[in-house]
PDB file of C-alpha atoms in Angstrom:
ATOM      1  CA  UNK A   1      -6.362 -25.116   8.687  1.00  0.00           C
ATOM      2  CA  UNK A   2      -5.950 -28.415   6.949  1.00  0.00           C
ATOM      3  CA  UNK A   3      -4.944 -28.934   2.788  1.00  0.00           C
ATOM      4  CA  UNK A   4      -7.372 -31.744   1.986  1.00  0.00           C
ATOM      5  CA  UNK A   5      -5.713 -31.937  -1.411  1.00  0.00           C
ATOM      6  CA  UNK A   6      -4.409 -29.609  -3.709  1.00  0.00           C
ATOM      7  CA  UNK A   7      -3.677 -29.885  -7.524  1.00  0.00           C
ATOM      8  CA  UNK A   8      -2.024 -27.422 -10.616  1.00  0.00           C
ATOM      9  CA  UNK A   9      -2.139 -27.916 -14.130  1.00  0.00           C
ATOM     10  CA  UNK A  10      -0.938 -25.844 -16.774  1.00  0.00           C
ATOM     11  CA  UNK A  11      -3.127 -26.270 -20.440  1.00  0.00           C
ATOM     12  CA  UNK A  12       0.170 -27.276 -22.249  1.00  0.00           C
ATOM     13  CA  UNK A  13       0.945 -29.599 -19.686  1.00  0.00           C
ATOM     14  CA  UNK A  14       3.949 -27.575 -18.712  1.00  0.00           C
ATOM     15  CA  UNK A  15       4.188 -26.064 -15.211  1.00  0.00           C
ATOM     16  CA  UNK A  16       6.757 -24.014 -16.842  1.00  0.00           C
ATOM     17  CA  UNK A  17       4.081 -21.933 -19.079  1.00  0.00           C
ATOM     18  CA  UNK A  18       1.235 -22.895 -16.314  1.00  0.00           C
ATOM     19  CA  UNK A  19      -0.247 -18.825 -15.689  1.00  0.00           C
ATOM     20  CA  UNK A  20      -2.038 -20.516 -12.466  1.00  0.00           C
ATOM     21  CA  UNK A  21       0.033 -20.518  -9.492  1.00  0.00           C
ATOM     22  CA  UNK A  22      -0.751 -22.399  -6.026  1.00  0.00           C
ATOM     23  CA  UNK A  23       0.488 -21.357  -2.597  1.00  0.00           C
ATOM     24  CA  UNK A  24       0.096 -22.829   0.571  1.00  0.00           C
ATOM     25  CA  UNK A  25       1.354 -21.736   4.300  1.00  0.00           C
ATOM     26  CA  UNK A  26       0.562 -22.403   7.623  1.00  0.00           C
ATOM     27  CA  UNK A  27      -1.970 -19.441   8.043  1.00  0.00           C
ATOM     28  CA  UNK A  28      -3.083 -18.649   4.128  1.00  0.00           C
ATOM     29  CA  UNK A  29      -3.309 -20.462   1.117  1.00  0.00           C
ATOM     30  CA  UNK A  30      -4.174 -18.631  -2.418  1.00  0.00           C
ATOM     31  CA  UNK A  31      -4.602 -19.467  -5.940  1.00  0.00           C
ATOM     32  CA  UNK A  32      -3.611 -16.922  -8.316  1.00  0.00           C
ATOM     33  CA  UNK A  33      -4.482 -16.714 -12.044  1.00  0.00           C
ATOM     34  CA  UNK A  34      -1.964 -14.942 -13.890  1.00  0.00           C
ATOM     35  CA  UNK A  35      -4.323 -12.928 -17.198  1.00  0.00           C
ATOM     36  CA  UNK A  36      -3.676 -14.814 -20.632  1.00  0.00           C
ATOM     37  CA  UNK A  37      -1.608 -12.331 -22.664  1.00  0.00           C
ATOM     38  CA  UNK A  38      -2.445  -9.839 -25.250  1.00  0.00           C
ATOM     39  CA  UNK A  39       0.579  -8.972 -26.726  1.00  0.00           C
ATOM     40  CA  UNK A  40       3.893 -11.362 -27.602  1.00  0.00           C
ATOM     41  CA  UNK A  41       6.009  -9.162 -25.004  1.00  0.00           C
ATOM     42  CA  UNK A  42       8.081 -11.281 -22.423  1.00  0.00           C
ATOM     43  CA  UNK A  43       9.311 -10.418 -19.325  1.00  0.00           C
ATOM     44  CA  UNK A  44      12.718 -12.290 -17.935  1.00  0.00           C
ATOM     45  CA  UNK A  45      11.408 -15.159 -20.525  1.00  0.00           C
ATOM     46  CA  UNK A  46       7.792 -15.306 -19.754  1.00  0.00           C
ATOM     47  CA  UNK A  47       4.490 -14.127 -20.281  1.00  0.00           C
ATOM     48  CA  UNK A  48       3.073 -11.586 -18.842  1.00  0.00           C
ATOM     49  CA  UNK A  49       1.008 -13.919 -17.013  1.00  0.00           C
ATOM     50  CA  UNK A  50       3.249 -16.056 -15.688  1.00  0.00           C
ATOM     51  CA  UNK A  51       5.534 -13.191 -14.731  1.00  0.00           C
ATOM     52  CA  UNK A  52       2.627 -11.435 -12.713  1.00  0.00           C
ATOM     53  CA  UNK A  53       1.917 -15.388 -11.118  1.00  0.00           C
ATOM     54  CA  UNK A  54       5.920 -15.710  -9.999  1.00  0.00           C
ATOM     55  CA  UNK A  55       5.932 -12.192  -8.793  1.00  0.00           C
ATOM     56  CA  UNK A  56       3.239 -12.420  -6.542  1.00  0.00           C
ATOM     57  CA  UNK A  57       3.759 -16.267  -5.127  1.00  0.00           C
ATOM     58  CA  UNK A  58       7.196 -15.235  -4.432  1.00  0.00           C
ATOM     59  CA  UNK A  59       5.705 -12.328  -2.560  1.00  0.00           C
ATOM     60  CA  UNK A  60       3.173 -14.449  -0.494  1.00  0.00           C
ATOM     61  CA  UNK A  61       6.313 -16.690   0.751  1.00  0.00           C
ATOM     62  CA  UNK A  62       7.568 -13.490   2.432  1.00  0.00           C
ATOM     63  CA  UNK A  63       4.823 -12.234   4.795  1.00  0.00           C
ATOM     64  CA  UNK A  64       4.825 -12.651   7.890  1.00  0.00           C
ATOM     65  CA  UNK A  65       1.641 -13.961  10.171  1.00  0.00           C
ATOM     66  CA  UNK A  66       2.061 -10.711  12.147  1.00  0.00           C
ATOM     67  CA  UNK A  67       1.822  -8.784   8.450  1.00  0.00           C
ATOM     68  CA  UNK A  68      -1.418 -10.442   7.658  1.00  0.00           C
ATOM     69  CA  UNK A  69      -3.003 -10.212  11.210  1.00  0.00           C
ATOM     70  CA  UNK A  70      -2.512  -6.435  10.785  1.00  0.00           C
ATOM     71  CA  UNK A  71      -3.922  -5.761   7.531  1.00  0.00           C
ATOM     72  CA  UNK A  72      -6.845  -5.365   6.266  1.00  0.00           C
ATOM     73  CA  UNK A  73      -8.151  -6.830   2.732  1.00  0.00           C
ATOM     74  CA  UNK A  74      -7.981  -3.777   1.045  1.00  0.00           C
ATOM     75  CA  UNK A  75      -4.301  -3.072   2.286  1.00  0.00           C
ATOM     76  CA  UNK A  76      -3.464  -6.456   1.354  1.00  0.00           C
ATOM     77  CA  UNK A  77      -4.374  -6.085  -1.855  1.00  0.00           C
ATOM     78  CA  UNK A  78      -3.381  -3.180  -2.684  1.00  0.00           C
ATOM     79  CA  UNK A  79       0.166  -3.685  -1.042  1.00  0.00           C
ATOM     80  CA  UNK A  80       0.291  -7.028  -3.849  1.00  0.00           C
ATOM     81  CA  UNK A  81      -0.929  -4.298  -6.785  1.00  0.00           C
ATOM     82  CA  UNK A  82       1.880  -2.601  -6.011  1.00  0.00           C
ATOM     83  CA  UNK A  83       4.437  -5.839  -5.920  1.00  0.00           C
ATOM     84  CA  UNK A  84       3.281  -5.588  -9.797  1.00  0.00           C
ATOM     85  CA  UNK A  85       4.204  -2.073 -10.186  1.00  0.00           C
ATOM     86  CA  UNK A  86       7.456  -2.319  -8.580  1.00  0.00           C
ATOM     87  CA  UNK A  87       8.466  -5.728 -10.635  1.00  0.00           C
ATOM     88  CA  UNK A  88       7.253  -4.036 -13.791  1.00  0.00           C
ATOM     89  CA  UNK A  89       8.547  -0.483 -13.570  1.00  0.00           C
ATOM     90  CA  UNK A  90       5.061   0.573 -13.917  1.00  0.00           C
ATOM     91  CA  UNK A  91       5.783   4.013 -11.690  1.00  0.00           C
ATOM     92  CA  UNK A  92       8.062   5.094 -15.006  1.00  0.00           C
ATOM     93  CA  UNK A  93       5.552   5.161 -17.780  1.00  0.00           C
ATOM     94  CA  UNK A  94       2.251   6.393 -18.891  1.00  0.00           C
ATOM     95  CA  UNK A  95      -0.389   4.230 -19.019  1.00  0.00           C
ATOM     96  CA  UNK A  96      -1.501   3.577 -22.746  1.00  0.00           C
ATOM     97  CA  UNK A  97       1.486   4.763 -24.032  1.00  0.00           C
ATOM     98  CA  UNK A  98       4.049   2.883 -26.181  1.00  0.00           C
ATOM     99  CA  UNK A  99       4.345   0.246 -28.431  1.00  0.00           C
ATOM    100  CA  UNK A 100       6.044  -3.000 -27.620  1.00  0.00           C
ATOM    101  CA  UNK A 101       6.783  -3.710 -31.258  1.00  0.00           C
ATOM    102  CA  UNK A 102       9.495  -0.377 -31.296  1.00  0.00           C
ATOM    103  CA  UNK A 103      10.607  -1.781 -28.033  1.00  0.00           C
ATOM    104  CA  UNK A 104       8.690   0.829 -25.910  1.00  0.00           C
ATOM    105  CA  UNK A 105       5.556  -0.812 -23.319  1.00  0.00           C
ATOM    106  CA  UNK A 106       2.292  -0.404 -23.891  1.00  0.00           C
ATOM    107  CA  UNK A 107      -0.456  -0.838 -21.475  1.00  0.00           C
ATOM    108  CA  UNK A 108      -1.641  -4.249 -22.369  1.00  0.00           C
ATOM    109  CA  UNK A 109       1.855  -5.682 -21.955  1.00  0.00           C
ATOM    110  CA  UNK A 110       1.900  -5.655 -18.229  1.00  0.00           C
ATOM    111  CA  UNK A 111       1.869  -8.066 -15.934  1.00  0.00           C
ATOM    112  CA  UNK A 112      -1.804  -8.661 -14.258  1.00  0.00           C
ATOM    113  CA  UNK A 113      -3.890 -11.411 -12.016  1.00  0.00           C
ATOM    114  CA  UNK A 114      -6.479 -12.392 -10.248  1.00  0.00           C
ATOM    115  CA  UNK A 115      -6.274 -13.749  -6.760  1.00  0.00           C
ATOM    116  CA  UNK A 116      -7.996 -15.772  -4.047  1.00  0.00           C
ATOM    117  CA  UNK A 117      -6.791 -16.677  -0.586  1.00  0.00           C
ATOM    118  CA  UNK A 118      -7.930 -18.231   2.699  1.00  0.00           C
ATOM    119  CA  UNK A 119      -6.724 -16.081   5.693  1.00  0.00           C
ATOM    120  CA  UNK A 120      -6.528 -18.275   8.335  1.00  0.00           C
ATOM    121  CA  UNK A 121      -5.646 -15.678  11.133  1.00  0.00           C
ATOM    122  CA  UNK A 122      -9.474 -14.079  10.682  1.00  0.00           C
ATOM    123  CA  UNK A 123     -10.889 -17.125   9.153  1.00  0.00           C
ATOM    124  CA  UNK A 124     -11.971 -15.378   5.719  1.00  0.00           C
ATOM    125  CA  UNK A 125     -11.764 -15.708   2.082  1.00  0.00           C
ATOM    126  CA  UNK A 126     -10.818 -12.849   0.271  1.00  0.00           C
ATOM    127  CA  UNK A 127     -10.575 -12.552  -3.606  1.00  0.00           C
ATOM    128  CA  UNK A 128     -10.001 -10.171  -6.241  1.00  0.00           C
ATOM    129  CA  UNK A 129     -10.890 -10.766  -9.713  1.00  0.00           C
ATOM    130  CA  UNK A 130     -12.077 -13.809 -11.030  1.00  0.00           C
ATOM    131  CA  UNK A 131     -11.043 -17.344  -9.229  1.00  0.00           C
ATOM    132  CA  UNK A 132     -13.408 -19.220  -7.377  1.00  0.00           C
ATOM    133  CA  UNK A 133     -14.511 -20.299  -4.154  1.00  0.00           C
ATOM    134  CA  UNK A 134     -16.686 -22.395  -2.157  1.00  0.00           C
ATOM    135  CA  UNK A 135     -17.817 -23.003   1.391  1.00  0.00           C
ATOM    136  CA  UNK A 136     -19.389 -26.021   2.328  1.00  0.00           C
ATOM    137  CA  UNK A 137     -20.904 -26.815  -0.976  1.00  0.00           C
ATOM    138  CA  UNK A 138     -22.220 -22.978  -1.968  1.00  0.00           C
ATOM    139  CA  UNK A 139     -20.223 -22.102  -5.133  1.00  0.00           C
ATOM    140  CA  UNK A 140     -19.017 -18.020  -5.612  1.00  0.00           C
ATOM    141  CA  UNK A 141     -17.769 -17.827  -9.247  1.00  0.00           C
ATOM    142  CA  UNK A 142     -16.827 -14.505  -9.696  1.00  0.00           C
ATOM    143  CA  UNK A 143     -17.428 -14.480 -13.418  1.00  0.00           C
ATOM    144  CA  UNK A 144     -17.200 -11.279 -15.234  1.00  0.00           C
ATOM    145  CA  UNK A 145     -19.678  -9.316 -17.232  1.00  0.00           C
ATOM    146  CA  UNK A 146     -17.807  -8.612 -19.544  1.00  0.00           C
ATOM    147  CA  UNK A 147     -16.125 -12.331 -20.363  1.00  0.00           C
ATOM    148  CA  UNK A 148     -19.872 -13.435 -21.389  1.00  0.00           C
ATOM    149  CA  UNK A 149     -20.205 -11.087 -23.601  1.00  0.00           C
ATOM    150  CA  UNK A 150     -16.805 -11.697 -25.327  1.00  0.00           C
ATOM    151  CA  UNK A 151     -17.586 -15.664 -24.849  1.00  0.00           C
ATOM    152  CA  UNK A 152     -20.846 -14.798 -26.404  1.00  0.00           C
ATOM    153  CA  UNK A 153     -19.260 -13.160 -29.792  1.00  0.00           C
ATOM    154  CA  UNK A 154     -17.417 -16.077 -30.128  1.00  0.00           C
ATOM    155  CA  UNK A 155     -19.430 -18.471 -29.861  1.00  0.00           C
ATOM    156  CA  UNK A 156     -21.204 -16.733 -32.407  1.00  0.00           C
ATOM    157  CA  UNK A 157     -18.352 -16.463 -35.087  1.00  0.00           C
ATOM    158  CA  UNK A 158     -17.786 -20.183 -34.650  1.00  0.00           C
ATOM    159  CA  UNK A 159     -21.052 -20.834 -35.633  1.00  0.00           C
ATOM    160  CA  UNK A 160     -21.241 -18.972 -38.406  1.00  0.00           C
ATOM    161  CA  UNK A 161     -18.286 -20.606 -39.099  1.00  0.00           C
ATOM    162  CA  UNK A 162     -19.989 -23.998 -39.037  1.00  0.00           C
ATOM    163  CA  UNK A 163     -22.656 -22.346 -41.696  1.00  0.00           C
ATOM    164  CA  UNK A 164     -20.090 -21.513 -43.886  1.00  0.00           C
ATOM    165  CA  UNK A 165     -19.513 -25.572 -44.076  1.00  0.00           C
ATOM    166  CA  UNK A 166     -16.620 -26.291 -41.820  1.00  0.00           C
ATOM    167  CA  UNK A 167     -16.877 -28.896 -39.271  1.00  0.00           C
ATOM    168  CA  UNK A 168     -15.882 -28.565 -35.739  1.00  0.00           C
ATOM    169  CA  UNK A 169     -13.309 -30.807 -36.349  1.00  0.00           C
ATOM    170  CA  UNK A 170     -11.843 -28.139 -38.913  1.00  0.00           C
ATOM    171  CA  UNK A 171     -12.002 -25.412 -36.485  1.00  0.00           C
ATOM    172  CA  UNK A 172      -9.940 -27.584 -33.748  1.00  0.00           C
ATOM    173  CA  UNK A 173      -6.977 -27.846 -36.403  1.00  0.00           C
ATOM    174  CA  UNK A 174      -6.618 -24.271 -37.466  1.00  0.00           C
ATOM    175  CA  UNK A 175      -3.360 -22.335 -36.882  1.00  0.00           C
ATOM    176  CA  UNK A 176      -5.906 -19.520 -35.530  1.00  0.00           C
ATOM    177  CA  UNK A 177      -9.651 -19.713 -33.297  1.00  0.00           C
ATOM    178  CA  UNK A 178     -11.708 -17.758 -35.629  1.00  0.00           C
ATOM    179  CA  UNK A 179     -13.695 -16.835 -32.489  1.00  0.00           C
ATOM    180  CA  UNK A 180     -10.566 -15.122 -30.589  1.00  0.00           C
ATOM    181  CA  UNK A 181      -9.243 -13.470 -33.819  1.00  0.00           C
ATOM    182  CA  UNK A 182     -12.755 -11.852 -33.651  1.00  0.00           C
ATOM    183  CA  UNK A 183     -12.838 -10.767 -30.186  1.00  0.00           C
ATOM    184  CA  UNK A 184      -9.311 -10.018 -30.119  1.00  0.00           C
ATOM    185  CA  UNK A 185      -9.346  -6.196 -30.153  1.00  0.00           C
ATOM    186  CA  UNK A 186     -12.614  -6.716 -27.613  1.00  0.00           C
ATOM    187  CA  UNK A 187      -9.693  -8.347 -25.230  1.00  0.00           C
ATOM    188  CA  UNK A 188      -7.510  -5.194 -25.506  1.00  0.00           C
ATOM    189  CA  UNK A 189     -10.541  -2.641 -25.066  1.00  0.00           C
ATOM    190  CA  UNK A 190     -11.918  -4.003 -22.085  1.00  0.00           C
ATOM    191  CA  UNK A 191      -8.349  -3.304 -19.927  1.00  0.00           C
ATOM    192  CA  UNK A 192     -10.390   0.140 -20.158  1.00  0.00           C
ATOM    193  CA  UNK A 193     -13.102  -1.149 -17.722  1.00  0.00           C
ATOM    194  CA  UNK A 194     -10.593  -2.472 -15.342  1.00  0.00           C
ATOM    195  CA  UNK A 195     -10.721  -1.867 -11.496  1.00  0.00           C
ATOM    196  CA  UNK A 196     -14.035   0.211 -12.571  1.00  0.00           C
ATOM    197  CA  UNK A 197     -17.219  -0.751 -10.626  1.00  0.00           C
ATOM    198  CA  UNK A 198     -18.968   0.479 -13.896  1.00  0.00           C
ATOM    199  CA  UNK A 199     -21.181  -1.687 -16.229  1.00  0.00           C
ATOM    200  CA  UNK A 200     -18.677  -4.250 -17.614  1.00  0.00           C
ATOM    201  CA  UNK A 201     -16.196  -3.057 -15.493  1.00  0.00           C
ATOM    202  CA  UNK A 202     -14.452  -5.835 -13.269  1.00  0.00           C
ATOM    203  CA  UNK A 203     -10.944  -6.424 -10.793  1.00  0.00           C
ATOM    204  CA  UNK A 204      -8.002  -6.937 -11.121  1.00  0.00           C
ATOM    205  CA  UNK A 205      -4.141  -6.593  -9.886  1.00  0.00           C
ATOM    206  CA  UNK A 206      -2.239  -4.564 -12.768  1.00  0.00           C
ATOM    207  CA  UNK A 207      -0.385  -2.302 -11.132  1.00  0.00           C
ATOM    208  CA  UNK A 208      -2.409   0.729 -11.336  1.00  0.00           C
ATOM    209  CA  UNK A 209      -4.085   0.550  -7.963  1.00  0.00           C
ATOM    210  CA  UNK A 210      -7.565  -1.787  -6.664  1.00  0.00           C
ATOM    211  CA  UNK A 211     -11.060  -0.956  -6.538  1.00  0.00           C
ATOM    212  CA  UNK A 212     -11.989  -1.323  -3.252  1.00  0.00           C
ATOM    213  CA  UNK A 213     -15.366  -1.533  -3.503  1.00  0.00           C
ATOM    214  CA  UNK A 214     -14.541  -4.489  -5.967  1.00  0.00           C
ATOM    215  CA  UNK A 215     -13.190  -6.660  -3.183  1.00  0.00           C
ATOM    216  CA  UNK A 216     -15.037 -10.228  -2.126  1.00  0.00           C
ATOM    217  CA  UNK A 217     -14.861 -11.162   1.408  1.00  0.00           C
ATOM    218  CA  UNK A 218     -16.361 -14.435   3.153  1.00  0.00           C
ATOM    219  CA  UNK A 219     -16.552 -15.341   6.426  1.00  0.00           C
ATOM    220  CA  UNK A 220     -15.720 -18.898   7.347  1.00  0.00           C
ATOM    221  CA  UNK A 221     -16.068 -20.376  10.694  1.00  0.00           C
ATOM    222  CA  UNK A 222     -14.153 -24.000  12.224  1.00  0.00           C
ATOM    223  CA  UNK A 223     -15.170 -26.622  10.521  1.00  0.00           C
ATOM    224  CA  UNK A 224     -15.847 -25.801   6.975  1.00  0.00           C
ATOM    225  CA  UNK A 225     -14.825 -27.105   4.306  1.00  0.00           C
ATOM    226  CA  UNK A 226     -13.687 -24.634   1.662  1.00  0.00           C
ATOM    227  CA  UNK A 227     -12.606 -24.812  -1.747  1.00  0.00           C
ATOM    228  CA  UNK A 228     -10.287 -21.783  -3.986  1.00  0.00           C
ATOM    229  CA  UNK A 229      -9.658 -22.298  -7.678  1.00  0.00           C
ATOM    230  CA  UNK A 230      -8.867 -20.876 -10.918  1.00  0.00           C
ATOM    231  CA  UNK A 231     -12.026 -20.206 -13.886  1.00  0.00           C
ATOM    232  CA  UNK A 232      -9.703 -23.566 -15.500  1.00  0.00           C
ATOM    233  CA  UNK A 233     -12.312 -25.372 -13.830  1.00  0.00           C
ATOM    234  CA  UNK A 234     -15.575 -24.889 -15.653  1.00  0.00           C
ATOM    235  CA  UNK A 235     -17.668 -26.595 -12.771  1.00  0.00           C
ATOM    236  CA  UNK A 236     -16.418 -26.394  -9.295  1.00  0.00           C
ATOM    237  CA  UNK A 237     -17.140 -29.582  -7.613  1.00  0.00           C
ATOM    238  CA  UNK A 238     -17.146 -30.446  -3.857  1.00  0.00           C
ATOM    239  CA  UNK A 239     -13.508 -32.685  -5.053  1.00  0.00           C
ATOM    240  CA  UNK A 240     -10.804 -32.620  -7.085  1.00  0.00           C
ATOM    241  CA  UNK A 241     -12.230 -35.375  -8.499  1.00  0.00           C
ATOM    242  CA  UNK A 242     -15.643 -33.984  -9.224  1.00  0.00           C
ATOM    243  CA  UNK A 243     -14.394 -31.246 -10.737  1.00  0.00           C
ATOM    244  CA  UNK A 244     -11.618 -32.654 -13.209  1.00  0.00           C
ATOM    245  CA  UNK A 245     -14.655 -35.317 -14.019  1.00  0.00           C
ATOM    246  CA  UNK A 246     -16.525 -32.065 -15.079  1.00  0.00           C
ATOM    247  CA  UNK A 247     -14.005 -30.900 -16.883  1.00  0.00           C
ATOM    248  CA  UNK A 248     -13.156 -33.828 -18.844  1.00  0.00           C
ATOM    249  CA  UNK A 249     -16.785 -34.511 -20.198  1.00  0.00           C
ATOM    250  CA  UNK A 250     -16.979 -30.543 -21.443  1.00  0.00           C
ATOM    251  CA  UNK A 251     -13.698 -31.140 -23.289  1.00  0.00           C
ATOM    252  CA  UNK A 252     -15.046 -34.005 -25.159  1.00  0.00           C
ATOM    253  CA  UNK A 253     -18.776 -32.894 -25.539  1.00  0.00           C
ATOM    254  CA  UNK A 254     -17.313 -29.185 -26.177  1.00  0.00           C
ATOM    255  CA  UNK A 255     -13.490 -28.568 -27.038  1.00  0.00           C
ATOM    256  CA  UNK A 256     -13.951 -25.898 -28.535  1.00  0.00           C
ATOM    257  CA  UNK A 257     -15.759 -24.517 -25.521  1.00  0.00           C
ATOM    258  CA  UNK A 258     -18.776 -22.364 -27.394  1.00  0.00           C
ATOM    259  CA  UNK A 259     -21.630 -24.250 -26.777  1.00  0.00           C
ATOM    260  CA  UNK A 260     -21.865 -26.366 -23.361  1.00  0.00           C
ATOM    261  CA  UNK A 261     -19.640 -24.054 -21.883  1.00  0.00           C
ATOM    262  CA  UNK A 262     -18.877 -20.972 -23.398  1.00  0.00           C
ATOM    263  CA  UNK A 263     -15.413 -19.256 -23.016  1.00  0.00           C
ATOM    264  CA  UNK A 264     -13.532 -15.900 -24.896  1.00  0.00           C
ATOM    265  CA  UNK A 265     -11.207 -19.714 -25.788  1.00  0.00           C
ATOM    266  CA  UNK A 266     -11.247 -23.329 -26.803  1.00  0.00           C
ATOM    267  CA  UNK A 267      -9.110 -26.307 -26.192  1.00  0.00           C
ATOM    268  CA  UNK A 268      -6.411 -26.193 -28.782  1.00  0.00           C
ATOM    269  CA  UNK A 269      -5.207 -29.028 -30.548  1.00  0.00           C
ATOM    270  CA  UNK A 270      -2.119 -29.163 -29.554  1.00  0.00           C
ATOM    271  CA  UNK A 271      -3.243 -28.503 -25.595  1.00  0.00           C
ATOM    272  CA  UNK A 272      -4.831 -30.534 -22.605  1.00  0.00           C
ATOM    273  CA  UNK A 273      -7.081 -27.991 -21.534  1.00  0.00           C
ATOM    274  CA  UNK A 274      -8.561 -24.790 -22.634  1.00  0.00           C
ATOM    275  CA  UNK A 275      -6.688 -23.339 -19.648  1.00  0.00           C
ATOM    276  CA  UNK A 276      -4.344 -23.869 -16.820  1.00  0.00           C
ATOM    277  CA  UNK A 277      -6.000 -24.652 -13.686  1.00  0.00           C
ATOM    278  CA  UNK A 278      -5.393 -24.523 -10.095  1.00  0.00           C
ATOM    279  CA  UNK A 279      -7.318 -26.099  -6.913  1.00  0.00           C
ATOM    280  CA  UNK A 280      -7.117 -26.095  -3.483  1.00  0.00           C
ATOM    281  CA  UNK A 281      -9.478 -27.916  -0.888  1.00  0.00           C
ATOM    282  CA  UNK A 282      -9.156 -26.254   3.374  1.00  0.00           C
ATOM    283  CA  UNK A 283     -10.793 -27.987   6.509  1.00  0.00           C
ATOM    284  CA  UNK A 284     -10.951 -24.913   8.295  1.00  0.00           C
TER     285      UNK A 284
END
């Protein structure tokens, strides 16, 4: 395989709070998407997110071409899950239990991701939870159930926001999105549907073991052109170029991102993006 080009980006600008995380080898390459937080809890100094991305790069530096040749996506998977667990001491608790705030964990502070990654050995892409892909042009998005919905309650508090007489420029410059305070117990209830192939329910690596049946698998042959990215890119284009062009014209039509493109959150003032984002473009 060949890296046409490759490119990172963290929403603050800052690699060092970027949740998106890139890695490239001679036989795999992966983008991982470490989940936006729900809680202020920090592990070693970072967010949950980030933790989960650092945890499982470092991990994908250590296998072996024999490892991955031997495995199937399933075990792959579930061995990173468990990379989680182990970094997070998730085998010592109860899930649900706690509270953070009296210094005891609670479910939504752990460490979780999504993940997508060319395997070069059998020439497929395999991804769990909700990065992109794309082979020669046809575009697999992986976008969850229930993130419309939440995207979709949003959009409608801003709005009715906007009734109410505030402009959008108002809404940009507030301490708080109106739109994710409202869906912000939404955020915490759906970890509930996760690693369920239920209505709503959608993948994920937190620890607690995969859904197989959740798992996306695409054959690739020589010669394709593939790309893998993070949902930071609202439109996947066939370049980096395309797709940062894409990007760029929703941020100014739509910073708030609840109207051309609709997202559980918007581009804050302070911020480049509305998220970090992470690209990766393979000649098989």
């Amino acid at each position: 395989m060949k890296i046409i080009e490759q490119f990172i980006k963290g929403k603050e600008n800052s690699l060092k709070t970027c949740e998106d995380g890139l890695f490239t080898g001679s036989f795999m390459a992966a983008v991982i998407d470490g989940v936006t937080p729900k809680s202020r809890y920090l592990w070693q100094g970072k967010t949950s997110g980030c933790y989960a991305k650092d945890i499982l790069l470092a991990f994908l530096g250590k296998i072996q071409r024999s490892e991955l040749k031997s495995q199937t996506p399933e075990e792959f998977f579930s061995l990173l899950d468990r990379q989680l667990a182990i970094a997070s001491g998730m085998p010592a608790r109860k899930a649900g239990a706690g509270n953070s705030d009296s210094g005891v964990l609670r479910f939504t502070d752990y460490p979780r991701a999504s993940i997508i990654l060319y395997n070069d050995i059998c020439r497929e892409i395999w991804a769990y939870g909700d990065c992109q892909c794309a082979v020669n042009g046809r575009v697999y998005t992986h976008e969850k159930e229930i993130d419309r919905l939440n995207a979709g309650l949003r959009a409608f508090c801003l709005e009715y926001e906007l009734q109410k007489g505030k402009t959008i420029e108002e809404l940009a410059q507030l301490p708080a999105d109106p739109g994710r305070t409202a869906i912000e117990e939404n955020l915490k209830l759906q970890m509930a549907f996760e690693n369920k192939n239920i209505p709503f329910g959608y993948p994920v690596l937190n620890g607690q073991g995969i859904a197989p049946s959740m798992i996306k698998v695409y054959p690739v042959k020589y010669g394709d052109e593939i790309l893998l990215a993070s949902d930071g890119y609202p439109v996947l284009g066939g370049t980096l170029a395309e797709s940062e062009k894409e990007l760029q014209r929703i941020l100014k039509e739509d910073p708030l991102c609840f109207r051309v493109y609709r997202s559980t959150k918007g581009k804050k003032s302070c911020n480049i993006s509305f998220d970090d984002r992470a690209y990766c473009r393979i000649l098989v």
